[in-house]
GROMACS .gro file of C-alpha atoms in nm:
model
  293
    1MET     CA    1   4.444   2.391  -2.320
    2SER     CA    2   4.314   2.345  -2.670
    3GLY     CA    3   3.967   2.234  -2.604
    4GLU     CA    4   3.658   2.441  -2.521
    5PRO     CA    5   3.561   2.549  -2.174
    6ARG     CA    6   3.236   2.408  -2.044
    7THR     CA    7   2.931   2.650  -2.054
    8VAL     CA    8   2.611   2.642  -1.855
    9VAL     CA    9   2.330   2.466  -2.058
   10ARG     CA   10   2.065   2.424  -1.792
   11LYS     CA   11   2.002   2.588  -1.447
   12PHE     CA   12   1.774   2.452  -1.160
   13LEU     CA   13   1.685   2.590  -0.831
   14ALA     CA   14   1.662   2.290  -0.580
   15ARG     CA   15   1.359   2.364  -0.365
   16PRO     CA   16   1.301   2.203  -0.033
   17GLN     CA   17   1.073   1.887  -0.011
   18HIS     CA   18   1.015   1.626   0.264
   19GLU     CA   19   1.186   1.299   0.243
   20GLY     CA   20   1.253   1.012   0.493
   21ALA     CA   21   1.095   1.051   0.836
   22GLY     CA   22   1.064   1.437   0.878
   23ALA     CA   23   1.378   1.523   0.689
   24VAL     CA   24   1.394   1.820   0.444
   25VAL     CA   25   1.598   1.785   0.109
   26ARG     CA   26   1.672   2.014  -0.169
   27ARG     CA   27   1.673   1.768  -0.468
   28SER     CA   28   1.831   1.895  -0.786
   29ILE     CA   29   1.909   1.546  -0.977
   30GLY     CA   30   1.643   1.296  -0.947
   31ARG     CA   31   1.343   1.523  -0.963
   32PHE     CA   32   1.086   1.532  -1.241
   33GLU     CA   33   1.262   1.778  -1.466
   34LEU     CA   34   1.588   1.591  -1.434
   35LYS     CA   35   1.537   1.220  -1.370
   36TYR     CA   36   1.891   1.111  -1.448
   37PHE     CA   37   2.219   1.280  -1.544
   38ASP     CA   38   2.443   0.976  -1.642
   39PRO     CA   39   2.594   0.843  -1.420
   40PHE     CA   40   2.427   1.062  -1.158
   41LEU     CA   41   2.086   0.944  -1.015
   42VAL     CA   42   2.025   1.180  -0.725
   43LEU     CA   43   2.168   1.497  -0.558
   44ASP     CA   44   2.023   1.603  -0.232
   45GLU     CA   45   2.125   1.878   0.001
   46PHE     CA   46   1.963   1.748   0.315
   47SER     CA   47   1.867   1.906   0.650
   48VAL     CA   48   1.765   1.673   0.946
   49THR     CA   49   1.692   1.749   1.302
   50ALA     CA   50   1.636   1.459   1.543
   51PRO     CA   51   1.410   1.275   1.575
   52ALA     CA   52   1.359   1.313   1.200
   53GLY     CA   53   1.608   1.113   0.983
   54PHE     CA   54   1.642   0.827   0.727
   55PRO     CA   55   1.529   0.509   0.916
   56ASP     CA   56   1.599   0.154   0.796
   57HIS     CA   57   1.578   0.128   0.423
   58PRO     CA   58   1.730  -0.075   0.147
   59HIS     CA   59   1.945   0.009  -0.177
   60ARG     CA   60   2.078  -0.210  -0.463
   61GLY     CA   61   2.267  -0.115  -0.794
   62PHE     CA   62   2.450   0.192  -0.729
   63GLU     CA   63   2.672   0.396  -0.478
   64THR     CA   64   2.572   0.673  -0.233
   65VAL     CA   65   2.824   0.961  -0.134
   66THR     CA   66   2.745   1.142   0.175
   67TYR     CA   67   2.947   1.453   0.268
   68MET     CA   68   2.862   1.634   0.578
   69LEU     CA   69   2.834   2.028   0.581
   70GLN     CA   70   2.719   2.065   0.946
   71GLY     CA   71   2.648   1.842   1.248
   72SER     CA   72   2.687   1.474   1.231
   73VAL     CA   73   2.492   1.170   1.111
   74THR     CA   74   2.524   0.811   1.237
   75HIS     CA   75   2.509   0.509   0.995
   76GLU     CA   76   2.420   0.159   1.075
   77ASP     CA   77   2.372  -0.137   0.831
   78PHE     CA   78   2.257  -0.510   0.859
   79GLU     CA   79   2.631  -0.612   0.809
   80GLY     CA   80   2.700  -0.464   1.157
   81HIS     CA   81   2.890  -0.166   1.013
   82LYS     CA   82   2.823   0.143   1.229
   83GLY     CA   83   2.993   0.477   1.238
   84THR     CA   84   2.940   0.847   1.272
   85ILE     CA   85   3.038   1.107   1.020
   86GLY     CA   86   3.076   1.477   1.115
   87VAL     CA   87   3.136   1.802   0.938
   88GLY     CA   88   3.363   1.763   0.645
   89ASP     CA   89   3.362   1.383   0.672
   90LEU     CA   90   3.282   1.161   0.367
   91GLN     CA   91   3.125   0.821   0.333
   92TRP     CA   92   3.143   0.663  -0.008
   93MET     CA   93   2.907   0.339   0.000
   94THR     CA   94   2.884   0.092  -0.284
   95ALA     CA   95   2.538  -0.065  -0.216
   96GLY     CA   96   2.590  -0.322  -0.482
   97ARG     CA   97   2.386  -0.643  -0.460
   98GLY     CA   98   2.209  -0.496  -0.141
   99ILE     CA   99   2.225  -0.317   0.176
  100VAL     CA  100   1.980  -0.219   0.429
  101HIS     CA  101   2.090   0.072   0.664
  102SER     CA  102   1.979   0.388   0.854
  103GLU     CA  103   2.113   0.739   0.857
  104MET     CA  104   2.010   0.931   1.164
  105PRO     CA  105   2.121   1.264   1.337
  106ALA     CA  106   2.399   1.201   1.593
  107SER     CA  107   2.397   1.543   1.761
  108HIS     CA  108   2.164   1.814   1.855
  109GLY     CA  109   2.042   2.082   1.628
  110THR     CA  110   2.023   2.056   1.248
  111GLN     CA  111   2.246   1.836   1.058
  112LYS     CA  112   2.324   1.937   0.690
  113GLY     CA  113   2.498   1.756   0.411
  114LEU     CA  114   2.508   1.639   0.054
  115GLN     CA  115   2.415   1.291  -0.078
  116LEU     CA  116   2.497   1.195  -0.435
  117TRP     CA  117   2.378   0.871  -0.574
  118ILE     CA  118   2.617   0.721  -0.871
  119ASN     CA  119   2.479   0.457  -1.097
  120LEU     CA  120   2.682   0.125  -1.143
  121SER     CA  121   2.725  -0.043  -1.467
  122SER     CA  122   2.547  -0.364  -1.517
  123ARG     CA  123   2.858  -0.562  -1.445
  124HIS     CA  124   2.906  -0.400  -1.104
  125LYS     CA  125   2.546  -0.382  -0.987
  126MET     CA  126   2.560  -0.700  -0.801
  127ILE     CA  127   2.903  -0.684  -0.638
  128GLU     CA  128   2.956  -0.718  -0.263
  129PRO     CA  129   2.870  -0.394  -0.069
  130ARG     CA  130   3.177  -0.181   0.024
  131TYR     CA  131   3.252   0.133   0.229
  132GLN     CA  132   3.523   0.400   0.210
  133GLU     CA  133   3.530   0.656   0.482
  134ILE     CA  134   3.750   0.952   0.522
  135GLU     CA  135   3.761   1.188   0.808
  136SER     CA  136   3.766   1.562   0.731
  137THR     CA  137   4.132   1.596   0.856
  138ASN     CA  138   4.240   1.325   0.594
  139ILE     CA  139   4.065   1.480   0.295
  140ALA     CA  140   4.334   1.625   0.068
  141GLU     CA  141   4.321   2.001   0.033
  142ALA     CA  142   4.505   2.252  -0.187
  143ASN     CA  143   4.519   2.629  -0.198
  144GLU     CA  144   4.636   2.862  -0.476
  145ASP     CA  145   4.564   3.227  -0.540
  146GLY     CA  146   4.249   3.273  -0.340
  147VAL     CA  147   4.117   2.928  -0.447
  148SER     CA  148   4.092   2.637  -0.192
  149VAL     CA  149   3.973   2.283  -0.291
  150ARG     CA  150   3.898   1.978  -0.101
  151VAL     CA  151   3.957   1.671  -0.322
  152ILE     CA  152   3.691   1.427  -0.232
  153ALA     CA  153   3.726   1.221  -0.554
  154GLY     CA  154   3.957   1.268  -0.858
  155GLU     CA  155   4.242   1.520  -0.891
  156SER     CA  156   4.282   1.901  -0.847
  157LEU     CA  157   4.574   2.145  -0.824
  158GLY     CA  158   4.805   1.844  -0.818
  159ILE     CA  159   4.661   1.651  -0.542
  160THR     CA  160   4.472   1.327  -0.580
  161SER     CA  161   4.205   1.164  -0.353
  162PRO     CA  162   4.252   0.802  -0.238
  163ILE     CA  163   3.890   0.724  -0.304
  164TYR     CA  164   3.829   0.430  -0.552
  165THR     CA  165   3.550   0.530  -0.781
  166ARG     CA  166   3.408   0.237  -0.965
  167THR     CA  167   3.214   0.452  -1.209
  168PRO     CA  168   3.502   0.703  -1.285
  169THR     CA  169   3.398   1.019  -1.096
  170MET     CA  170   3.547   1.354  -0.973
  171PHE     CA  171   3.392   1.535  -0.666
  172LEU     CA  172   3.552   1.861  -0.575
  173ASP     CA  173   3.464   2.109  -0.305
  174PHE     CA  174   3.581   2.465  -0.405
  175THR     CA  175   3.593   2.782  -0.218
  176LEU     CA  176   3.681   3.107  -0.400
  177GLU     CA  177   3.789   3.401  -0.213
  178PRO     CA  178   3.658   3.750  -0.353
  179GLY     CA  179   3.816   3.835  -0.672
  180ALA     CA  180   3.960   3.475  -0.720
  181GLN     CA  181   3.885   3.258  -1.038
  182MET     CA  182   3.947   2.897  -1.120
  183GLN     CA  183   4.010   2.661  -1.401
  184GLN     CA  184   3.973   2.270  -1.360
  185PRO     CA  185   4.027   2.014  -1.617
  186VAL     CA  186   3.741   1.765  -1.660
  187PRO     CA  187   3.757   1.468  -1.921
  188GLU     CA  188   3.583   1.573  -2.234
  189SER     CA  189   3.378   1.258  -2.256
  190TRP     CA  190   3.224   1.308  -1.899
  191ASN     CA  191   2.912   1.466  -1.773
  192ALA     CA  192   2.976   1.733  -1.513
  193PHE     CA  193   2.770   1.972  -1.313
  194VAL     CA  194   2.824   2.247  -1.037
  195TYR     CA  195   2.602   2.302  -0.736
  196VAL     CA  196   2.642   2.611  -0.537
  197LEU     CA  197   2.654   2.595  -0.160
  198GLU     CA  198   2.711   2.939  -0.049
  199GLY     CA  199   2.770   3.288  -0.203
  200GLU     CA  200   2.727   3.377  -0.571
  201GLY     CA  201   2.940   3.302  -0.863
  202VAL     CA  202   2.993   3.316  -1.231
  203PHE     CA  203   3.042   2.996  -1.421
  204GLY     CA  204   3.139   2.896  -1.785
  205LYS     CA  205   3.208   3.227  -1.926
  206SER     CA  206   3.304   3.557  -1.754
  207ARG     CA  207   3.007   3.760  -1.873
  208SER     CA  208   2.750   3.493  -1.760
  209SER     CA  209   2.487   3.580  -1.511
  210LEU     CA  210   2.530   3.528  -1.131
  211THR     CA  211   2.437   3.187  -0.986
  212THR     CA  212   2.346   3.189  -0.611
  213ALA     CA  213   2.308   2.915  -0.348
  214HIS     CA  214   2.101   2.589  -0.402
  215HIS     CA  215   2.133   2.621  -0.784
  216LEU     CA  216   2.244   2.330  -1.003
  217LEU     CA  217   2.415   2.383  -1.323
  218LEU     CA  218   2.450   2.140  -1.600
  219LEU     CA  219   2.762   2.197  -1.813
  220SER     CA  220   2.806   2.160  -2.171
  221PRO     CA  221   3.095   1.934  -2.318
  222GLY     CA  222   3.437   2.071  -2.298
  223ASP     CA  223   3.783   1.995  -2.149
  224ARG     CA  224   3.761   2.239  -1.837
  225VAL     CA  225   3.526   2.435  -1.602
  226MET     CA  226   3.595   2.794  -1.534
  227ALA     CA  227   3.452   3.005  -1.239
  228TRP     CA  228   3.471   3.351  -1.104
  229ASN     CA  229   3.395   3.510  -0.767
  230LYS     CA  230   3.309   3.885  -0.862
  231SER     CA  231   3.130   3.932  -0.512
  232SER     CA  232   3.255   4.062  -0.180
  233LYS     CA  233   3.200   3.730  -0.004
  234PRO     CA  234   3.331   3.367  -0.029
  235LEU     CA  235   3.174   3.150  -0.296
  236ARG     CA  236   3.165   2.769  -0.229
  237PHE     CA  237   3.043   2.518  -0.472
  238ILE     CA  238   3.089   2.141  -0.561
  239LEU     CA  239   3.212   2.044  -0.911
  240VAL     CA  240   3.112   1.690  -0.992
  241GLY     CA  241   3.199   1.491  -1.312
  242GLY     CA  242   3.150   1.136  -1.410
  243GLU     CA  243   3.183   0.897  -1.714
  244PRO     CA  244   2.851   0.821  -1.869
  245ILE     CA  245   2.758   0.460  -1.828
  246GLY     CA  246   2.525   0.468  -2.143
  247GLN     CA  247   2.296   0.163  -2.030
  248PRO     CA  248   1.919   0.165  -1.965
  249VAL     CA  249   1.811   0.271  -1.616
  250VAL     CA  250   1.507   0.128  -1.446
  251GLN     CA  251   1.452   0.264  -1.096
  252TRP     CA  252   1.208   0.178  -0.826
  253GLY     CA  253   1.267   0.395  -0.528
  254PRO     CA  254   1.599   0.272  -0.370
  255PHE     CA  255   1.667   0.007  -0.633
  256VAL     CA  256   1.827   0.105  -0.964
  257MET     CA  257   1.883  -0.167  -1.230
  258ASN     CA  258   1.895  -0.212  -1.608
  259THR     CA  259   1.558  -0.385  -1.684
  260GLN     CA  260   1.199  -0.409  -1.529
  261GLU     CA  261   1.272  -0.789  -1.477
  262GLU     CA  262   1.574  -0.704  -1.270
  263ILE     CA  263   1.367  -0.469  -1.053
  264ASP     CA  264   1.093  -0.727  -1.017
  265GLN     CA  265   1.361  -0.970  -0.900
  266THR     CA  266   1.511  -0.719  -0.672
  267ILE     CA  267   1.179  -0.653  -0.486
  268GLN     CA  268   1.125  -1.048  -0.470
  269ASP     CA  269   1.484  -1.066  -0.308
  270PHE     CA  270   1.407  -0.800  -0.065
  271GLU     CA  271   1.075  -0.925   0.039
  272ASN     CA  272   1.202  -1.289   0.062
  273PHE     CA  273   1.532  -1.193   0.235
  274GLU     CA  274   1.735  -1.358  -0.058
  275ASN     CA  275   2.022  -1.285  -0.281
  276GLY     CA  276   2.208  -1.018  -0.062
  277PHE     CA  277   1.922  -0.925   0.166
  278GLU     CA  278   1.936  -1.236   0.381
  279LYS     CA  279   2.039  -1.032   0.705
  280ALA     CA  280   1.745  -0.798   0.660
  281ARG     CA  281   1.510  -1.063   0.802
  282TYR     CA  282   1.599  -1.013   1.156
  283TRP     CA  283   1.785  -0.679   1.170
  284ARG     CA  284   1.659  -0.342   1.277
  285SER     CA  285   1.899  -0.041   1.356
  286GLU     CA  286   1.948   0.083   1.712
  287ALA     CA  287   1.820   0.415   1.600
  288THR     CA  288   1.497   0.271   1.466
  289GLN     CA  289   1.440   0.059   1.790
  290ASP     CA  290   1.490   0.376   1.989
  291ASN     CA  291   1.237   0.581   1.792
  292GLU     CA  292   0.889   0.499   1.658
  293PHE     CA  293   0.835   0.607   1.299
   0.00000   0.00000   0.00000
């Protein structure tokens, strides 16, 4: 490869905070120091134990990617779509012009996972909602020289995910055994980050300092990402990259548009059950009906 490897330019520890109804999230993108990393709006590592959860709430103008690490979560929406995702399962939801849904624990104990919000360009913000769901057993995996990767979106080690990303995106779940190292191509024009889930690793340059779990690393421009596991335990991290949209972002909670006027219209649509929110007038999720929040 002729280009430069990406290096770490900023590092954040994602500290726990409360969100939803009693849930705990470690938010790394979408907090005050890092409001937006084009095209990424939010990255949460969530932990939720019943009866806590994320009861009925709306979205418009972006996509949510939910990837389960432990336990299971049941999703319901006002279109009648309902499903449960368990360990290693993926849900890629395009909220588009509007969705109201709930995400609640489906099993005993603590449910853990990642949720990534990906912005949509202005021409896609008002498209019809869409779901792509893949069970863990159907997520493509590859192994090579102590490196294993689950290809959630994009391509790695010669395998490609079937997920269609309206905003071009890669989402890779790597595990490096002790002593292993990896190199992953990333389009030079894309923004990219690493989030460490378990263990400790070295990223960017082999002499960089160690990074431990719950840290987000923003990466410099370059054509590839390199990582090393110099410890005695496995290292697990996600590598996520996306093509920047380069448009204004105006956010009001779960609504993400390009202008304040569009946000005002979205709030009006939601409050009046119009323009994509018609079914919200009479709908309540079964989970919300079963629990009082």
